[in-house]
Coordinates of C-alpha atoms in Angstrom, one line a residue:
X1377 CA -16.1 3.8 6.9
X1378 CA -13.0 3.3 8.3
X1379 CA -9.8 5.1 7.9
X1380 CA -8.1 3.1 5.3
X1381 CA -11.2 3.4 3.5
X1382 CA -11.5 6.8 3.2
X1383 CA -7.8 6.9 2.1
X1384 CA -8.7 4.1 -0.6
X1385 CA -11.5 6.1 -2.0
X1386 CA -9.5 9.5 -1.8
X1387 CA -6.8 7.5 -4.2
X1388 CA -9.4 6.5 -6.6
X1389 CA -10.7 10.1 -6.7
X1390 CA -7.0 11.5 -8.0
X1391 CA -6.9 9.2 -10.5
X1392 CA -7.2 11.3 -13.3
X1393 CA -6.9 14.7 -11.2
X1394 CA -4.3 17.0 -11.9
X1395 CA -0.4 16.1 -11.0
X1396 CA 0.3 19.4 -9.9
X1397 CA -2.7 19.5 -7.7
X1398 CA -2.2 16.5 -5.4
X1399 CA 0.5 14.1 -4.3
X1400 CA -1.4 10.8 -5.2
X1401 CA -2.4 12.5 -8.7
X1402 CA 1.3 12.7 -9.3
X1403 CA 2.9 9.3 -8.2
X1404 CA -0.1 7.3 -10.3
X1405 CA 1.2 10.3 -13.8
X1406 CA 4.7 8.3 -12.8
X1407 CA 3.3 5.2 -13.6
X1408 CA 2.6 1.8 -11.9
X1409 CA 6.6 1.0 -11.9
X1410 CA 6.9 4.6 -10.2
X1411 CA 4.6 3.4 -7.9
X1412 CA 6.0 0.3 -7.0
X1413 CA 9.3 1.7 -6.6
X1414 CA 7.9 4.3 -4.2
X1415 CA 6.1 1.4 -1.9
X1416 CA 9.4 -0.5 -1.9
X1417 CA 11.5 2.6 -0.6
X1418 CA 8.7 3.2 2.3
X1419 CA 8.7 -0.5 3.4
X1420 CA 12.3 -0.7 3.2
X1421 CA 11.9 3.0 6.0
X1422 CA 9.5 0.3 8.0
X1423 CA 12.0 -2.3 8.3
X1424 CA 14.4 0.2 9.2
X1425 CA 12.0 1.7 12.1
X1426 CA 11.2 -1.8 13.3
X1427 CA 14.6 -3.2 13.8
X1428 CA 15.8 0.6 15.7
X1429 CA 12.6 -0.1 17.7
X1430 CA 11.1 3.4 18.1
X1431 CA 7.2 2.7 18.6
X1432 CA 6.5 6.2 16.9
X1433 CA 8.3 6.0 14.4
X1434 CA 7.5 2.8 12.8
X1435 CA 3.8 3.6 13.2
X1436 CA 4.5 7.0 10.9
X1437 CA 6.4 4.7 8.7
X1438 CA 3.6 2.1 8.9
X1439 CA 0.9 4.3 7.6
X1440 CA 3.4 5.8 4.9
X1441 CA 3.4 1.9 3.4
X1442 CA 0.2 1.3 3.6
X1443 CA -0.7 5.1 1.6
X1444 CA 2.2 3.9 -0.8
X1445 CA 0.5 0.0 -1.0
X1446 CA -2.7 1.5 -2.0
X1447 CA -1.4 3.7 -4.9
X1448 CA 0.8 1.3 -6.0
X1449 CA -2.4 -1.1 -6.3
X1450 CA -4.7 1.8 -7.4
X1451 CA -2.1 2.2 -10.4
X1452 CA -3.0 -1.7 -11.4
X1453 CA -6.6 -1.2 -10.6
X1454 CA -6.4 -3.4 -7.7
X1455 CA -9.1 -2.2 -5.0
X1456 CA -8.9 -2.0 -1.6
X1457 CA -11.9 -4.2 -2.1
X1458 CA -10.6 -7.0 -3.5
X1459 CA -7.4 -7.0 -1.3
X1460 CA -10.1 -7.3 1.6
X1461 CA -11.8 -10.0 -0.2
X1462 CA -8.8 -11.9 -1.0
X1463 CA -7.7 -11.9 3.2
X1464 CA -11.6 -12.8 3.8
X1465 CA -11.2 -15.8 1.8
X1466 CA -8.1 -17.0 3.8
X1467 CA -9.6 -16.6 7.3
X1468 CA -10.0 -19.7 8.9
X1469 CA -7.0 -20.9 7.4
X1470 CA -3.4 -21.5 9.4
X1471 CA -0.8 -19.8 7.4
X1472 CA 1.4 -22.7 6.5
X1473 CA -1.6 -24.9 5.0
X1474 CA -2.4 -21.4 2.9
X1475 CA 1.4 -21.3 1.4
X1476 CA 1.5 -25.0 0.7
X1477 CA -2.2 -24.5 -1.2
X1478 CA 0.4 -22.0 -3.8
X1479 CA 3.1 -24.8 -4.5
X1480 CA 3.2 -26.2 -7.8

């Protein structure tokens, strides 16, 4: 099991646990929008990170997103699963003929 795995199943476990016991327990109490809002101010410390150019501290800020992108999904009840499914199904596939596949 990899490490992003563990994480995802350590986020399904607080769902339901209590807020004042655990970090995860109390951003999904917040709510999905609470959740949301919480992955957008970490990606917006990424892009910040990337364009200063410190190696360290964009990978800290990396992992933050992706902690903050699995609750935030968790809070929809969208698996780490079905994220993984979902980029299986577009391997093989160049990146411009999978965005024209989405036009109306």
């Amino acid at each position: 099991m990899s490490a992003l795995e563990r994480l995802a199943a350590t986020i399904a476990a607080r769902q339901g646990a209590d807020p004042e016991s655990s970090w995860t327990a109390k951003l999904l109490a917040k709510g999905p929008e609470k959740c949301a809002e919480k992955f957008g101010e970490e990606a917006i410390e990424a892009v910040i990170e990337a364009v200063k150019g410190d190696k360290a501290r964009l990978t800290s800020e990396a992992a933050d997103v992706l902690y903050h992108l699995l609750v935030m999904c968790a809070a929809r009840g969208v698996t780490l699963a079905e994220i993984e499914a979902e980029l299986a199904r577009r391997e093989g596939t160049s990146g411009v003929a999978e965005k024209a596949a989405r036009q109306p």
